[in-house]
XYZ file of C-alpha atoms in Angstrom:
761
model
C 4.370 49.165 -4.825
C 5.121 52.469 -2.634
C 7.410 55.348 -4.335
C 10.329 54.472 -1.983
C 10.317 50.797 -2.761
C 10.063 51.614 -6.575
C 13.113 54.029 -5.948
C 14.849 51.298 -4.274
C 14.240 48.759 -7.065
C 15.413 51.559 -9.540
C 18.828 52.092 -7.628
C 19.355 48.500 -7.227
C 19.110 48.068 -10.868
C 21.322 50.791 -11.337
C 24.028 49.472 -8.864
C 23.598 46.069 -10.307
C 24.557 47.239 -13.804
C 27.235 49.250 -12.598
C 29.048 46.671 -10.363
C 28.570 44.048 -13.430
C 31.128 46.271 -15.163
C 33.578 46.055 -12.267
C 34.791 42.525 -13.144
C 38.314 42.122 -14.497
C 40.387 39.710 -16.160
C 43.020 39.234 -13.415
C 45.557 37.786 -15.441
C 45.705 41.226 -17.333
C 45.486 43.240 -14.206
C 48.313 41.132 -12.556
C 50.563 41.372 -15.647
C 50.375 45.235 -15.697
C 50.516 45.599 -11.704
C 53.787 43.555 -11.635
C 55.347 44.925 -14.777
C 55.026 48.375 -13.266
C 56.282 47.702 -9.988
C 59.777 46.643 -8.478
C 63.111 46.885 -10.461
C 65.265 43.908 -10.913
C 67.736 45.177 -8.170
C 64.870 45.090 -5.638
C 63.562 41.769 -7.008
C 66.931 40.294 -6.586
C 67.169 41.575 -3.050
C 63.568 39.996 -2.196
C 64.500 36.820 -3.760
C 67.523 36.733 -1.223
C 65.017 37.436 1.563
C 62.810 34.884 0.348
C 65.307 32.130 1.174
C 65.416 32.908 4.820
C 61.655 33.355 5.439
C 59.299 31.156 3.243
C 61.607 28.143 2.617
C 62.505 26.834 6.060
C 59.756 24.234 5.881
C 60.467 22.586 2.555
C 63.959 23.202 2.781
C 64.365 20.908 5.747
C 62.133 18.187 4.242
C 65.296 16.068 3.459
C 65.698 15.288 7.004
C 62.986 12.945 7.205
C 61.425 12.068 3.884
C 63.169 8.789 3.353
C 62.766 7.625 6.798
C 59.013 8.390 6.663
C 58.637 6.807 3.272
C 60.444 3.459 4.146
C 59.156 2.737 7.627
C 59.647 -0.933 7.420
C 62.995 -0.626 5.507
C 63.982 -0.917 1.905
C 63.064 -4.542 0.683
C 64.389 -3.663 -2.984
C 66.893 -1.224 -3.800
C 65.104 -0.496 -7.152
C 62.351 1.175 -5.177
C 64.640 4.061 -4.613
C 64.332 4.878 -8.330
C 60.419 4.989 -8.144
C 60.591 6.906 -4.928
C 63.267 9.310 -6.027
C 61.206 9.919 -9.262
C 58.137 10.614 -7.347
C 59.743 13.267 -5.098
C 61.175 15.001 -8.077
C 58.165 15.211 -9.988
C 56.042 15.981 -7.011
C 58.103 19.140 -6.231
C 58.053 20.008 -9.954
C 54.109 19.606 -10.385
C 53.058 20.918 -7.067
C 55.124 23.675 -5.467
C 56.848 24.890 -8.811
C 54.219 24.627 -11.559
C 51.042 24.972 -9.457
C 52.082 27.204 -6.792
C 54.883 29.115 -8.065
C 53.914 29.715 -11.422
C 49.969 29.649 -11.063
C 48.717 30.075 -7.601
C 50.880 33.142 -6.797
C 48.990 35.195 -9.463
C 45.699 34.701 -7.674
C 47.041 36.957 -4.946
C 44.878 39.798 -3.321
C 46.671 43.061 -4.044
C 49.831 41.280 -3.307
C 48.516 39.101 -0.235
C 48.329 35.347 -0.347
C 46.871 32.447 1.657
C 43.400 31.001 1.984
C 41.704 34.038 3.273
C 43.218 36.011 0.413
C 41.550 33.854 -2.029
C 38.156 34.022 -0.203
C 38.377 37.894 -0.050
C 39.377 38.113 -3.626
C 36.208 35.999 -4.529
C 34.221 38.187 -2.275
C 34.931 41.361 -4.077
C 33.818 39.940 -7.382
C 30.662 38.091 -5.908
C 28.657 38.686 -2.836
C 29.671 35.587 -1.054
C 29.896 37.028 2.631
C 27.264 35.767 5.049
C 27.477 39.218 6.297
C 25.570 41.545 3.869
C 27.674 44.579 4.209
C 28.529 45.295 0.443
C 28.247 48.736 -0.600
C 28.636 50.152 -4.137
C 31.197 53.042 -3.059
C 33.588 50.399 -1.489
C 34.480 49.449 -5.097
C 36.202 52.978 -5.619
C 38.523 52.480 -2.651
C 41.940 52.595 -4.237
C 43.086 49.276 -3.244
C 39.948 47.478 -4.265
C 41.633 46.333 -7.392
C 38.713 45.940 -9.770
C 38.689 47.134 -13.475
C 36.008 47.171 -16.221
C 35.810 44.688 -18.913
C 34.040 45.401 -22.384
C 32.432 42.042 -22.875
C 31.929 39.849 -19.823
C 31.983 36.223 -20.296
C 28.483 34.205 -19.816
C 30.170 31.740 -17.629
C 31.563 34.207 -15.283
C 28.078 35.817 -15.115
C 26.655 32.490 -14.481
C 29.383 31.572 -11.612
C 28.670 34.965 -10.006
C 24.818 34.318 -10.116
C 25.202 30.966 -8.644
C 27.425 32.031 -5.873
C 25.330 35.104 -4.981
C 22.035 33.339 -5.038
C 22.686 29.818 -3.403
C 23.313 30.173 0.430
C 24.840 26.504 0.148
C 27.676 27.856 -2.141
C 28.233 30.762 0.128
C 28.542 28.534 3.251
C 30.506 26.064 1.393
C 33.251 28.437 0.344
C 33.168 30.042 3.720
C 33.670 26.540 5.325
C 36.290 25.465 2.961
C 38.056 28.708 3.881
C 38.133 28.203 7.815
C 38.904 24.554 7.126
C 41.968 25.705 5.162
C 42.919 28.147 8.004
C 42.352 25.533 10.627
C 44.751 23.108 8.800
C 47.394 25.948 8.612
C 47.165 26.676 12.443
C 47.435 22.932 12.931
C 50.793 23.044 10.915
C 52.099 25.621 13.431
C 51.902 22.706 15.998
C 53.241 19.975 13.989
C 56.316 21.929 12.142
C 58.271 22.590 15.224
C 57.581 19.134 16.349
C 58.815 17.216 13.164
C 61.488 19.684 11.968
C 63.395 20.193 15.246
C 63.003 16.643 16.177
C 64.422 15.257 12.886
C 67.405 17.927 13.253
C 68.367 16.912 16.754
C 68.167 13.230 16.128
C 71.525 13.304 14.596
C 73.003 13.596 17.974
C 72.198 9.977 18.502
C 74.894 9.254 16.030
C 77.716 11.059 17.831
C 76.391 11.205 21.447
C 73.681 8.557 22.100
C 74.238 8.821 25.766
C 72.321 12.102 25.461
C 68.498 12.629 26.183
C 66.952 14.892 23.563
C 65.423 16.838 26.071
C 69.063 18.120 27.431
C 70.047 19.425 24.002
C 70.446 23.222 23.580
C 69.594 24.938 20.313
C 71.868 26.974 18.423
C 70.409 29.971 16.879
C 72.130 30.621 13.383
C 69.172 31.103 10.916
C 71.407 31.132 7.645
C 68.868 29.146 5.407
C 71.151 29.941 2.205
C 73.878 28.285 3.882
C 71.729 25.218 4.558
C 70.893 24.915 0.976
C 74.304 25.171 -0.158
C 75.403 22.368 2.440
C 72.709 19.911 1.221
C 73.256 20.721 -2.378
C 77.071 19.969 -1.874
C 76.540 16.901 0.453
C 74.114 15.571 -2.407
C 76.574 16.083 -5.154
C 79.264 14.481 -3.274
C 77.165 11.606 -2.370
C 76.028 11.211 -6.054
C 79.577 10.904 -7.338
C 80.782 8.609 -4.570
C 78.181 6.185 -4.258
C 75.898 5.670 -7.402
C 75.534 8.388 -10.171
C 73.035 5.915 -11.861
C 70.331 7.292 -9.629
C 69.983 10.209 -12.120
C 67.898 7.751 -14.218
C 64.920 8.526 -11.902
C 64.251 11.395 -13.977
C 62.595 8.802 -16.292
C 59.050 8.603 -14.886
C 58.615 5.232 -15.941
C 60.238 3.970 -12.677
C 57.129 5.371 -10.988
C 55.066 3.039 -12.838
C 57.400 0.151 -11.920
C 57.248 1.343 -8.419
C 53.571 0.923 -8.172
C 53.436 -2.420 -10.057
C 55.982 -3.889 -7.676
C 54.563 -2.779 -4.401
C 50.953 -2.430 -5.216
C 49.057 -1.272 -1.857
C 52.380 -0.580 0.014
C 53.524 1.885 -2.775
C 50.141 4.079 -2.341
C 50.665 3.760 1.573
C 54.077 5.034 1.144
C 52.945 8.200 -0.501
C 52.130 9.477 2.934
C 55.994 9.688 3.494
C 56.794 10.913 0.032
C 54.467 14.042 0.318
C 56.349 15.281 3.209
C 58.821 16.658 0.574
C 56.617 19.509 -0.307
C 55.540 20.504 3.136
C 55.614 24.092 3.491
C 54.427 24.886 0.010
C 51.507 26.994 1.334
C 53.956 29.313 3.094
C 55.210 30.468 -0.197
C 51.591 31.738 -1.074
C 50.625 32.673 2.496
C 53.828 34.950 3.177
C 53.682 36.580 -0.569
C 52.815 39.815 1.149
C 56.152 40.857 1.905
C 57.569 39.898 -1.564
C 56.716 39.878 -5.030
C 55.941 37.097 -7.609
C 59.138 37.289 -9.611
C 61.389 37.200 -6.067
C 59.675 34.011 -5.273
C 59.999 32.478 -8.557
C 63.637 33.304 -8.849
C 64.561 31.990 -5.493
C 62.420 28.833 -5.953
C 63.879 28.122 -9.459
C 67.402 28.938 -9.060
C 68.111 28.207 -5.185
C 65.530 25.774 -3.539
C 64.767 23.403 -6.356
C 68.330 22.843 -7.350
C 69.565 22.158 -3.683
C 66.802 20.179 -2.353
C 66.670 18.149 -5.552
C 70.387 17.340 -5.252
C 69.757 16.297 -1.587
C 67.242 13.748 -2.305
C 69.464 12.561 -5.150
C 72.519 12.338 -3.126
C 70.384 10.459 -0.369
C 69.178 8.110 -3.009
C 72.496 7.194 -4.262
C 73.849 6.541 -0.590
C 70.987 4.332 0.230
C 71.640 2.364 -2.908
C 74.906 1.111 -1.245
C 73.536 1.383 2.394
C 69.977 0.472 2.491
C 69.964 -0.547 5.991
C 70.545 3.154 7.266
C 67.289 4.459 5.843
C 65.890 5.537 9.116
C 68.740 7.906 9.657
C 69.620 8.747 6.133
C 70.447 12.317 6.199
C 72.956 12.329 8.886
C 74.508 8.913 7.925
C 75.240 10.318 4.439
C 76.934 13.411 5.628
C 80.948 13.273 5.135
C 82.748 13.119 8.718
C 84.238 16.502 8.792
C 80.964 18.284 8.107
C 78.721 16.431 10.357
C 78.840 19.266 13.035
C 78.714 22.244 10.802
C 75.731 20.475 9.114
C 74.169 19.705 12.326
C 74.321 23.217 13.733
C 72.719 24.647 10.533
C 69.913 21.995 10.243
C 68.986 22.890 13.941
C 68.962 26.629 13.002
C 67.025 26.087 9.839
C 64.361 23.705 11.815
C 63.776 26.583 14.270
C 63.277 28.949 11.565
C 60.855 26.638 9.653
C 58.920 26.494 12.912
C 58.863 30.214 13.460
C 57.683 30.840 9.969
C 54.818 28.591 10.478
C 53.876 29.742 13.778
C 54.104 33.420 12.600
C 51.878 32.485 9.855
C 49.212 31.023 12.185
C 49.417 34.312 14.204
C 48.774 36.451 11.188
C 45.737 33.928 9.955
C 44.178 34.104 13.357
C 44.611 37.910 12.993
C 42.814 38.024 9.826
C 40.027 35.709 10.757
C 39.426 37.985 13.856
C 39.168 41.004 11.884
C 36.538 39.126 9.549
C 34.398 38.100 12.608
C 35.512 34.567 12.222
C 37.492 34.105 15.560
C 36.725 35.278 18.918
C 38.797 38.296 20.032
C 42.433 37.881 21.355
C 45.305 40.115 21.862
C 47.130 41.095 18.767
C 50.406 42.754 19.086
C 51.980 44.402 15.991
C 55.693 43.437 15.900
C 56.871 45.565 13.287
C 56.456 49.320 12.335
C 57.316 48.502 8.764
C 55.178 45.521 7.940
C 51.490 45.341 9.483
C 51.000 41.994 8.732
C 53.729 40.811 11.298
C 51.702 40.041 14.518
C 52.207 38.160 17.821
C 49.201 36.634 19.846
C 50.558 35.886 23.352
C 47.366 33.323 24.186
C 47.657 31.534 20.834
C 51.534 31.452 21.379
C 50.930 29.504 24.606
C 48.428 27.176 23.433
C 50.599 26.315 20.422
C 53.801 25.866 22.502
C 51.853 23.604 24.767
C 50.330 21.566 22.207
C 53.667 21.227 20.591
C 55.366 19.758 23.719
C 52.404 17.366 23.984
C 52.696 16.266 20.470
C 56.409 15.736 20.866
C 56.342 13.591 24.000
C 53.067 11.538 22.937
C 54.490 10.675 19.296
C 58.102 10.591 20.006
C 58.998 9.815 16.331
C 58.816 11.925 13.269
C 56.988 8.921 11.328
C 53.701 9.391 13.286
C 54.133 13.262 13.298
C 54.605 13.039 9.522
C 51.258 11.150 9.298
C 49.559 14.067 10.953
C 51.583 16.570 9.171
C 50.590 15.094 5.807
C 46.883 15.450 6.275
C 47.298 19.296 6.885
C 49.439 19.765 3.946
C 47.390 17.996 1.273
C 43.998 19.366 2.787
C 45.271 22.973 2.226
C 46.286 22.101 -1.202
C 43.053 20.619 -2.167
C 41.149 23.683 -0.731
C 43.454 25.821 -2.579
C 42.679 24.329 -5.684
C 38.976 24.388 -5.330
C 38.827 28.072 -4.473
C 41.550 28.723 -7.420
C 38.885 27.008 -9.910
C 36.516 29.417 -8.593
C 38.931 32.223 -9.291
C 39.487 30.884 -12.785
C 35.848 30.877 -13.612
C 34.793 34.021 -12.167
C 37.801 36.250 -12.294
C 40.473 34.906 -14.531
C 37.872 33.864 -16.987
C 40.129 31.182 -18.306
C 38.968 28.750 -20.868
C 37.173 25.624 -19.685
C 39.692 23.654 -21.925
C 42.276 24.729 -19.456
C 40.709 24.463 -16.327
C 39.633 20.825 -17.135
C 43.283 19.758 -17.414
C 44.314 21.676 -14.345
C 41.951 19.891 -12.171
C 42.607 16.352 -13.746
C 46.481 16.820 -13.080
C 46.581 18.688 -9.897
C 43.330 17.608 -8.204
C 43.987 14.053 -8.809
C 47.660 14.187 -7.579
C 46.443 15.843 -4.530
C 43.521 13.611 -3.792
C 45.765 10.454 -4.136
C 48.215 11.808 -1.712
C 45.374 12.611 0.726
C 43.787 9.336 0.610
C 47.173 7.632 1.256
C 47.691 9.734 4.519
C 43.996 9.378 5.472
C 44.879 5.602 5.536
C 47.219 6.196 8.354
C 44.618 7.874 10.534
C 45.138 5.704 13.525
C 48.908 6.290 13.211
C 48.884 9.809 13.967
C 46.486 11.015 11.275
C 43.727 11.653 13.604
C 45.522 14.640 15.288
C 45.032 17.233 12.619
C 41.448 16.262 12.113
C 40.568 16.399 15.691
C 42.344 19.925 16.063
C 40.970 21.101 12.821
C 37.364 20.074 13.878
C 37.783 21.940 17.226
C 39.079 25.022 15.554
C 36.245 24.730 12.790
C 33.701 24.624 15.613
C 35.106 27.441 17.537
C 35.155 29.670 14.323
C 31.977 28.221 12.898
C 29.963 28.956 15.992
C 31.534 32.586 16.413
C 30.881 33.427 12.789
C 27.246 31.843 12.925
C 26.133 34.171 15.901
C 28.061 37.023 14.529
C 26.131 36.811 11.252
C 22.950 36.275 13.157
C 23.640 39.340 15.335
C 24.045 41.406 12.385
C 20.925 40.550 10.727
C 18.992 41.145 13.998
C 20.447 44.876 13.896
C 19.634 45.203 10.254
C 16.118 44.101 10.845
C 15.728 46.406 13.704
C 17.617 49.283 12.252
C 16.400 52.992 13.439
C 15.136 55.078 10.458
C 14.913 58.604 10.269
C 11.212 58.490 11.178
C 12.078 56.412 14.064
C 14.791 59.058 15.036
C 12.003 61.930 14.772
C 9.751 60.048 17.184
C 12.600 59.379 19.571
C 13.590 62.944 19.923
C 9.783 63.763 20.520
C 9.055 61.207 22.997
C 12.023 61.495 25.158
C 12.677 65.319 25.276
C 16.154 64.533 24.113
C 19.085 66.910 25.532
C 22.426 67.255 24.680
C 25.460 67.079 27.127
C 28.953 68.127 26.477
C 31.676 66.181 24.716
C 31.958 63.593 21.756
C 30.255 60.322 21.866
C 31.401 57.487 19.726
C 28.737 54.842 19.601
C 30.198 51.761 18.197
C 28.071 49.508 15.962
C 28.714 46.668 13.220
C 26.011 48.099 10.975
C 27.486 49.725 8.087
C 24.145 51.750 7.392
C 21.567 53.157 9.666
C 21.389 53.682 13.398
C 21.596 50.442 15.623
C 18.755 49.297 17.915
C 21.014 49.808 20.846
C 20.696 53.795 20.359
C 16.843 53.978 21.261
C 17.546 51.496 24.200
C 20.060 54.028 25.612
C 17.832 56.896 24.941
C 14.948 55.263 26.974
C 17.124 54.875 29.874
C 19.224 58.156 29.755
C 17.480 60.842 27.708
C 20.837 62.709 26.896
C 23.176 62.450 23.972
C 26.616 64.218 23.497
C 26.965 67.398 21.679
C 28.641 65.757 18.923
C 27.441 61.983 18.540
C 29.143 59.620 15.698
C 27.894 56.220 15.159
C 31.046 54.283 14.155
C 31.243 50.985 12.265
C 34.361 49.354 11.962
C 34.278 47.632 8.460
C 36.751 45.281 7.077
C 36.913 45.160 3.299
C 37.858 41.974 1.414
C 41.292 43.508 0.474
C 44.448 43.450 2.643
C 44.898 47.065 3.234
C 42.741 50.241 3.019
C 44.601 53.759 2.277
C 44.533 56.226 4.905
C 42.627 58.642 2.258
C 39.891 56.082 1.946
C 39.729 55.047 5.732
C 36.543 57.217 6.855
C 33.298 57.410 5.072
C 30.703 60.040 6.725
C 26.962 60.412 6.506
C 24.629 62.847 8.320
C 21.991 61.398 10.640
C 18.429 63.357 10.801
C 19.796 66.490 9.171
C 23.071 68.479 8.384
C 22.719 70.516 11.548
C 21.970 67.889 14.084
C 25.751 67.044 14.848
C 24.961 63.339 14.661
C 27.002 61.467 12.081
C 27.494 58.012 10.896
C 31.193 57.143 10.282
C 32.005 53.872 8.598
C 35.847 53.330 9.263
C 37.221 50.856 6.687
C 40.296 48.652 7.139
C 41.608 45.960 5.248
C 41.885 42.265 6.925
C 45.902 42.935 7.384
C 45.535 46.636 8.683
C 46.566 47.803 12.254
C 44.084 49.266 14.217
C 45.069 52.304 16.116
C 44.541 52.906 19.770
C 41.573 54.971 21.022
C 43.220 58.353 21.336
C 44.661 58.286 17.862
C 41.656 56.855 16.084
C 39.532 59.511 17.589
C 41.831 62.272 16.739
C 41.973 61.066 13.107
C 38.280 60.410 12.985
C 37.471 64.003 14.265
C 40.046 65.497 11.783
C 38.417 63.732 8.995
C 34.913 64.754 10.249
C 36.084 68.466 9.925
C 37.023 68.005 6.397
C 33.817 66.331 5.689
C 32.016 69.294 7.102
C 33.992 71.769 5.192
C 33.669 69.950 2.098
C 29.990 69.023 2.115
C 28.645 71.634 4.262
C 26.551 73.281 1.441
C 25.073 70.190 0.010
C 21.404 70.206 0.374
C 19.450 67.661 2.441
C 17.905 66.324 -0.620
C 21.161 65.914 -2.754
C 22.920 64.070 0.113
C 20.019 62.018 0.991
C 19.678 61.131 -2.554
C 23.468 60.272 -2.992
C 23.411 58.277 0.067
C 20.448 56.258 -0.841
C 22.210 55.610 -4.405
C 25.341 54.372 -2.863
C 23.861 52.440 -0.166
C 20.793 50.612 -1.555
C 22.228 47.302 -2.944
C 22.077 43.655 -1.739
C 21.784 44.850 1.655
C 18.689 46.907 1.057
C 16.145 43.883 0.868
C 12.733 43.047 2.440
C 12.766 40.511 5.264
C 9.997 38.509 6.819
C 9.730 38.496 10.596
C 7.394 36.963 12.829
C 5.197 40.115 13.139
C 5.617 42.060 9.988
C 7.745 43.019 7.016
C 10.531 45.166 7.780
C 12.036 47.386 5.282
C 15.570 48.290 5.767
C 16.229 51.568 4.535
C 18.936 54.038 4.911
C 17.067 57.431 4.437
C 13.758 58.668 3.522
C 12.658 59.793 0.228
C 13.753 63.155 -0.984
C 10.418 64.551 -0.608
C 10.175 63.545 3.080
C 13.359 65.124 4.275
C 11.771 68.280 4.761
C 9.440 66.767 7.468
C 12.462 65.790 9.408
C 13.149 67.589 12.943
C 16.328 69.712 11.990
C 17.807 70.909 15.270
C 19.677 74.043 15.122
C 22.296 74.389 17.564
C 24.009 77.748 17.306
C 23.235 78.337 20.880
C 25.819 75.595 21.587
C 28.759 78.198 21.237
C 27.265 79.767 24.474
C 26.483 76.428 26.287
C 27.256 72.873 25.474
C 23.919 71.077 26.876
C 20.328 71.723 26.597
C 17.174 70.883 24.566
C 17.563 70.645 20.809
C 16.486 73.714 19.504
C 15.888 74.983 15.952
C 18.309 77.882 15.276
C 20.118 78.858 12.066
C 23.169 76.494 11.442
C 26.561 77.562 12.191
C 29.201 78.676 9.539
C 31.714 76.115 8.578
C 34.420 77.767 10.701
C 32.278 78.014 13.645
C 30.985 74.241 13.390
C 34.723 73.049 12.911
C 35.561 75.147 16.263
C 32.366 73.827 18.076
C 33.581 70.192 17.132
C 37.164 70.859 18.363
C 35.757 72.445 21.642
C 33.712 69.415 22.147
C 36.497 66.964 21.482
C 38.793 68.515 23.985
C 36.053 68.360 26.772
C 36.263 64.587 26.469
C 35.292 61.539 24.380
C 33.079 58.803 25.495
C 33.067 55.399 23.835
C 29.615 53.713 23.934
C 29.644 49.924 23.555
C 26.608 47.645 23.252
C 27.041 44.734 25.858
C 24.654 42.720 24.002
C 23.549 39.196 25.401
C 22.757 36.980 22.382
C 20.024 34.338 23.088
C 18.163 32.093 20.876
C 14.683 32.605 20.485
C 12.070 30.786 22.356
C 10.999 28.847 19.020
C 14.373 27.961 18.124
C 15.611 24.418 17.760
C 17.398 22.507 20.723
C 20.651 22.456 18.769
C 20.529 26.347 18.239
C 19.871 27.100 21.800
C 23.020 24.885 22.824
C 25.197 26.717 20.199
C 24.042 30.177 21.026
C 23.049 29.912 24.728
C 25.811 28.023 25.943
C 28.590 27.275 23.338
C 28.811 31.043 21.933
C 28.287 32.537 25.571
C 31.370 30.530 26.949
C 33.633 31.876 24.111
C 32.449 35.367 24.618
C 33.008 35.223 28.331
C 36.338 33.589 28.140
C 37.878 35.752 25.217
C 38.541 39.480 25.218
C 35.743 42.149 25.459
C 35.079 44.990 23.182
C 37.072 47.667 25.012
C 40.128 45.612 24.981
C 39.973 44.962 21.493
C 39.399 48.515 20.430
C 42.323 49.492 23.028
C 39.619 51.805 24.819
C 40.456 53.247 28.299
C 38.269 51.838 30.747
C 37.444 55.427 32.383
C 36.121 56.297 28.781
C 33.910 53.460 28.298
C 30.153 53.559 28.604
C 28.406 50.181 28.190
C 24.686 49.538 27.327
C 23.124 46.272 28.114
C 20.789 44.724 25.805
C 19.287 41.386 25.005
C 18.899 40.015 21.324
C 16.913 37.119 20.743
C 17.977 35.838 17.213
């Protein structure tokens, strides 16, 4: 073993030990975090806002649940007790107990959703398929890790299993993007079922109107909607049959299944629609807090929706033949039109909430390399997570119209909708169990009943809706499969490309040979060479030098890195390292973003980067080469620093040479640059801090050039037939038909320099 390899091993052992102390009991962390934050006045204000943002979907479910449950009519009015009991206890167990009082605590620094769970797990265990973990990422202020004095063996075992098993990593990733695909499918189905159910009331008052001629009124007052449906529920309960309150006795559930057998199980596909939109409470948590959601759900949504279902059941006890249009038939005459207007408004809000959620999820997926590049427009200066994607909006709208025309009724759409809802719930349960074992470190005697209760309920509901595969259930499976394929292919090649660059990384020795072999000269201006590597110089650089033996006076290798957290503070944004020597004016910069952060435009980005670069020079100018190389190696060498076998040789992925080797580097001294901005690298004395900062500022004013690698990815000649199809054709099609790099980074065309290169992966 060489001295360098020995040093790598020692540093890796050091980092492993250090990171092992960065695990936290998240229940403790969350408790402290939330006890210190918002006052009760702000919490109540947020609770009021919750009503209009995250409850539109679950709040409009009374429009269609009974119609979707009793598709063939009510044969026995006593079945209403069992169905009402199932509705009430399903809402209590799944949305309330599981999500509102358990799942919300598994947030990622305040953000929720499937990707939030994945990013939370990624911080505590290296499950990412792209090996870009760095020890110093853990000191980012929002990273959210804390130390514990006595880590549980089970948590360490889970961490080891996740990190050492490729199957486990792939499984967690596939579950995440599958859940994402289902939520995106929700964005198609929610407008179809909600609005179609809302406008169906016109057939009562104006049957001569065609649904396509109906205009929509935009009066998004969800609170008024809850007051209306709650009040109507009380009215129906008193007027028709107060005896339906006996449905709170769960024995009626058992009687219902005994009486109906298989038909009772099949009807669960309609009953589950009572908790559609539950995932929105978790996914949209980022703009609220846990207490606000708990208050608004417990004291506004649950009483109102429960009363609506109870009142409809009382009405159906007397009028079972009107089950297909229960909601509007049960409304008192004078209240019909006000309720209709609010119903349509609530349905539109519910649709918009899910569509906006789909936009946010796709934006997060893209930032983590799981979705092809699309145009993301940030619609709010206050909330960075609020985005709009024109291409996706067009596709969702087109699909929504097609689904509405093709299915026509809410029953078949409900079958499709149910698969999306229950699939996401099951996936959330699986990921939450990982969080419980790895992060919360909950007793196994609490995890087992959690799984037995919630997973069993969700799987029973899922099995019921899958039974109706031919009656609409195929739609979300087909759409999710398409989305899963797109995301899987894109991420697969993304990972392969990253590994290729990591295996062909340019070391300091390579840089020295490059300078000698090509008589490297400097030209005026600042160059930003973009790379996905978070360490080292990418292989595109020597390819560039072979074609054009010039580099800019100031050259920065820029890597955009998305950390597994929602946001990165500006003070933690840029991380710099020197390349070759501290006087070469070649730097490596990792620009760190959270998956919900907004990317600045090119001009603002370059200004911020250069400003931070000057601060870096001022603060670290007098650090010796040996000290910086040693510190860099210590911070970088982790799971990414490993030995990988290739067909020709063993490649050692390294960030810097041993401290003893740094004196052998070519150290270009560029004091003469103050007189002229181009020429061969010489070995004059380094500039002072003030002179160096002035020099960089002058070069910035001369212009910035953004160097992008136009890499063509091909499968190697010995690759399998399937891999060649995936890489050479399917990925190539996606890359050519989605946005290119300069558009994604908002770089002006006149400042782009593209370097073509072929990667055989």
